[in-house]
Coordinates of C-alpha atoms in Angstrom, one line a residue:
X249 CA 1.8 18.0 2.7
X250 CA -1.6 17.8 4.0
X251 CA -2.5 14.4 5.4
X252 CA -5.4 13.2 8.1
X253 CA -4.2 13.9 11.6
X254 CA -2.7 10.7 13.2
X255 CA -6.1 9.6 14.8
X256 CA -7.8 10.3 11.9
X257 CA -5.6 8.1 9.9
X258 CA -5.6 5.1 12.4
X259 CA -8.9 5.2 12.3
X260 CA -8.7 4.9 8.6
X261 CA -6.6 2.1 8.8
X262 CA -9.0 0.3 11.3
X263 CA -11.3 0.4 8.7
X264 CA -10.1 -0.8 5.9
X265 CA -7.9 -3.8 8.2
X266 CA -12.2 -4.8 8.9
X267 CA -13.0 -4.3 5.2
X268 CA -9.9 -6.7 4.6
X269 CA -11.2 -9.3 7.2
X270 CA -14.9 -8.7 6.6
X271 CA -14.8 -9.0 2.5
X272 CA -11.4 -9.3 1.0
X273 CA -11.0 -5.8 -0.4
X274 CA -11.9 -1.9 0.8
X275 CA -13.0 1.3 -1.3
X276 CA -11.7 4.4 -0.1
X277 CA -12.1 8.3 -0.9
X278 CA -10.3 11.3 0.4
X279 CA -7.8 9.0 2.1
X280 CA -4.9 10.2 0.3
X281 CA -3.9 14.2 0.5
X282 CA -4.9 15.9 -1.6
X283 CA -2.0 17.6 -2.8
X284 CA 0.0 14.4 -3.0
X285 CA -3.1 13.4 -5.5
X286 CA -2.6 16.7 -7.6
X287 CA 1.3 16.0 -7.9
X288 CA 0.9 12.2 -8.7
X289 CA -1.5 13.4 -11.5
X290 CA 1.3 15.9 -13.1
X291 CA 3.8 12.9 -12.9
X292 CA 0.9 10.2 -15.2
X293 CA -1.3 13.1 -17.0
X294 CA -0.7 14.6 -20.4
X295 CA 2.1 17.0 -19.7
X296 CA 4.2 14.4 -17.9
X297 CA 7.6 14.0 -19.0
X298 CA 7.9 10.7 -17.5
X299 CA 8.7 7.6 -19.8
X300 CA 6.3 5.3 -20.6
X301 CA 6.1 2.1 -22.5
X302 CA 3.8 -1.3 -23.3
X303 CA 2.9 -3.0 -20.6
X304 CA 2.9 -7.1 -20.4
X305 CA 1.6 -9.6 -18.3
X306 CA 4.3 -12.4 -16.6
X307 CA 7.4 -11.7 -14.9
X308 CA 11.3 -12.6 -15.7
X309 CA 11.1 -15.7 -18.2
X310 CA 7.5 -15.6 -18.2
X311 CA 7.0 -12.2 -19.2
X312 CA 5.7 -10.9 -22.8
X313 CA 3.5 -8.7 -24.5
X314 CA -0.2 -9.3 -25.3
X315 CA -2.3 -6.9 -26.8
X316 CA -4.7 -9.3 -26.8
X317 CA -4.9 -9.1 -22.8
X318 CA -3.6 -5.0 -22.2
X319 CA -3.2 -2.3 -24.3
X320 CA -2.0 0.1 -21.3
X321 CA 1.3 1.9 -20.8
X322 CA 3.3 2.0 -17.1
X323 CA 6.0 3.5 -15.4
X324 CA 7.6 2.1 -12.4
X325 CA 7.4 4.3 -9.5
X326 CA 10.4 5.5 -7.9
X327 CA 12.5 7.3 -5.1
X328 CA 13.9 9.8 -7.7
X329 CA 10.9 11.9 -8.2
X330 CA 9.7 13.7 -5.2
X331 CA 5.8 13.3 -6.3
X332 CA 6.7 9.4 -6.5
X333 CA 8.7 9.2 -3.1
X334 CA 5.9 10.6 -1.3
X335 CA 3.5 8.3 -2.4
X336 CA 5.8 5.2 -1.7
X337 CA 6.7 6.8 1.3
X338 CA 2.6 6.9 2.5
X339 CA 1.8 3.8 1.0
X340 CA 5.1 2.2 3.3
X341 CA 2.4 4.1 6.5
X342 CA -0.5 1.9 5.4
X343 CA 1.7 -1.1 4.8
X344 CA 3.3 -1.2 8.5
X345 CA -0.6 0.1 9.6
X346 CA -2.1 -3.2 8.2
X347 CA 0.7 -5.6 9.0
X348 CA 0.4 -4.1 12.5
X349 CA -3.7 -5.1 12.4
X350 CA -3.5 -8.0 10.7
X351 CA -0.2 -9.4 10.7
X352 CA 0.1 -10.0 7.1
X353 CA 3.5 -9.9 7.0
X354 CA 4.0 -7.8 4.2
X355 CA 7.6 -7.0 3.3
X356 CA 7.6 -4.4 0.7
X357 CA 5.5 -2.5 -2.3
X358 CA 6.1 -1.8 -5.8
X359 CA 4.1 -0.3 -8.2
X360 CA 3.9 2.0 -12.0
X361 CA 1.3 4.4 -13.5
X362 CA -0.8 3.3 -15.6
X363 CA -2.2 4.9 -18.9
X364 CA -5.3 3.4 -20.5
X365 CA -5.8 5.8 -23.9
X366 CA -9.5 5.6 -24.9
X367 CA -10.7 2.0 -25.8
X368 CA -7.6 0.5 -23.7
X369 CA -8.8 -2.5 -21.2
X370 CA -7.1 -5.4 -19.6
X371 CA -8.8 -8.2 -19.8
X372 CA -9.5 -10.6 -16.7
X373 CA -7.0 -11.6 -14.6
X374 CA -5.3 -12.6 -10.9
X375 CA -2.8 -10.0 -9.9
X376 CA -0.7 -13.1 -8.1
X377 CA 1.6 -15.1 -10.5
X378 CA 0.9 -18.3 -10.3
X379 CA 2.8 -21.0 -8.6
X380 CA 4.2 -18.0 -6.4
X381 CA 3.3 -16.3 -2.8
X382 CA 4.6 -12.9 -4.0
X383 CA 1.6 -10.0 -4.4
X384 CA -0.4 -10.6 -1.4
X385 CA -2.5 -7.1 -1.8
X386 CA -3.4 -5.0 -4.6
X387 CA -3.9 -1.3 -4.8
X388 CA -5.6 1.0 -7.4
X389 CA -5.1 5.0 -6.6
X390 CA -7.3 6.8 -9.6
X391 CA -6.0 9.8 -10.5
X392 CA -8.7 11.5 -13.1
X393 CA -9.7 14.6 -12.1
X394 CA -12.8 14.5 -13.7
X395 CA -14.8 11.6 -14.9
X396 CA -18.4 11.0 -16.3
X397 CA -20.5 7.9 -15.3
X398 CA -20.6 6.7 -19.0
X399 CA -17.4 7.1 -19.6
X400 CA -16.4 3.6 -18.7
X401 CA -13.1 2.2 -17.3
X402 CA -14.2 1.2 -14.4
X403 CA -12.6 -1.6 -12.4
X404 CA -14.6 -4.8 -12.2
X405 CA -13.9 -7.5 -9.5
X406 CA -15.0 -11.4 -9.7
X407 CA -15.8 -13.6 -7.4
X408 CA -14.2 -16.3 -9.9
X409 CA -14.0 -16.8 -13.5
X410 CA -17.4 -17.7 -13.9
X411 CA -17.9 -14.0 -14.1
X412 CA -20.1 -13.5 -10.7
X413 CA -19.6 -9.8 -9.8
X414 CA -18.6 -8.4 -6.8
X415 CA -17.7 -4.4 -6.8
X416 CA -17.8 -2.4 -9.8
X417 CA -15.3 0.6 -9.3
X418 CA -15.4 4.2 -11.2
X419 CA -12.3 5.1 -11.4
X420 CA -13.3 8.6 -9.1
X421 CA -10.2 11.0 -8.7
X422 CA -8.6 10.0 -4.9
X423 CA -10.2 6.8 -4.8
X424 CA -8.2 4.2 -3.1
X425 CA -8.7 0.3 -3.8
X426 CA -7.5 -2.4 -2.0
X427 CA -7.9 -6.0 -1.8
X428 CA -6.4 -9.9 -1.9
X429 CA -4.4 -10.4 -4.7
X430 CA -5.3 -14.2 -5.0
X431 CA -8.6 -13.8 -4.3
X432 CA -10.4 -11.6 -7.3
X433 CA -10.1 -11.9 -11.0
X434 CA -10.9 -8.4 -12.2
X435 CA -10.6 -6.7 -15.3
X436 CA -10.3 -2.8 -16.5
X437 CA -13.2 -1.7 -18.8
X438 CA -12.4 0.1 -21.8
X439 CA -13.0 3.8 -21.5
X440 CA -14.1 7.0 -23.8
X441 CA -11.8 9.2 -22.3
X442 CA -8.0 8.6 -21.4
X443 CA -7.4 7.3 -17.7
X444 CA -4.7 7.9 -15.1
X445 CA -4.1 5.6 -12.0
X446 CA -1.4 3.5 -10.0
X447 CA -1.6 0.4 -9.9
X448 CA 0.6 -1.1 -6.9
X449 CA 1.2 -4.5 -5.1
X450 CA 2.2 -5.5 -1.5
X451 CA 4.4 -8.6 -1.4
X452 CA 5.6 -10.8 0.9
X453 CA 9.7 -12.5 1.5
X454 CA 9.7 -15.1 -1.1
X455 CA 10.0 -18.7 0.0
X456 CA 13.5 -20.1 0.3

């Protein structure tokens, strides 16, 4: 699968480790292969055979649907599905990559596609549960192969909930986003087309 050379890649790493540092999150485009891209898409886009269903917002006891909050459907990612292992396996690179750089102590990453059918959104929100040091970073891989500026969905991060933006993010076929889970509120626009991404979440050893 093609990939950036190893120098190339460190060097991509480097960056987004001073993104991190610098400004809590990092924007990236061609970082992921390209084919990779093209086989992640088959698994989310319309021909996919892959099962989705309502997404909610909480976990275990907490847990419920709101369609009040999100109206997209997920699927958890997996190591059965070759298109799937490959991304966890290259997503498990940049995870020992930035706990190298910035010792962040990241333990492991999960994450699901995401399907937002035209006028789906999810309203503000922190991706860390609260009362928890669980999801330490967020990612966002975008996975439309073609989108217009006024089509919406775009991605938009706070600097609180006063609504202060920081980063407005089209959701641009390749485009990788990262940043601190605790740190932005951010919402997903509604859009005029359907939209295909992954949403993911590095994590850190619970507390005992």
């Amino acid at each position: 699968m093609n990939t950036l050379s190893p120098l190339l890649l460190a060097d991509a790493f480097d960056r987004i480790a001073d993104d991190l540092l610098r400004d809590g999150y990092s924007l990236c485009d061609s970082l992921v292969p390209a084919e990779l891209l093209w086989a992640l898409y088959e698994r989310v886009g319309p021909r996919s055979r892959a099962g989705f269903r309502r997404a909610g917002v909480g976990r275990d006891s907490a847990f419920r649907l709101s369609e009040r909050l999100r109206s997209d459907t997920i699927h958890w990612l997996d190591h059965d599905y070759p298109a799937e292992s490959a991304y966890l396996n290259w997503m498990e690179q940049l995870r020992l990559g930035l706990n190298q750089r910035l010792m962040l102590g990241l333990f492991d990453f999960e994450c699901h596609f995401a399907r937002y059918k035209r006028g789906a959104f999810y309203k503000t929100h922190l991706d860390a549960f609260a009362g928890q040091t669980n999801r330490i970073l967020s990612s966002v891989l975008y996975l439309n192969p073609v989108w217009a500026p006024d089509w919406g969905g775009e991605l938009v991060m706070y600097r609180n909930f006063d609504g202060e933006v920081v980063e407005t993010v089209a959701p641009l076929f390749g485009r990788l986003v990262l940043f601190l889970s605790e740190r932005f509120p951010h919402e997903v626009k509604p859009a005029r087309r359907q939209r295909y991404s992954v949403a993911g979440w590095y994590r850190v050893r619970p507390i005992l």
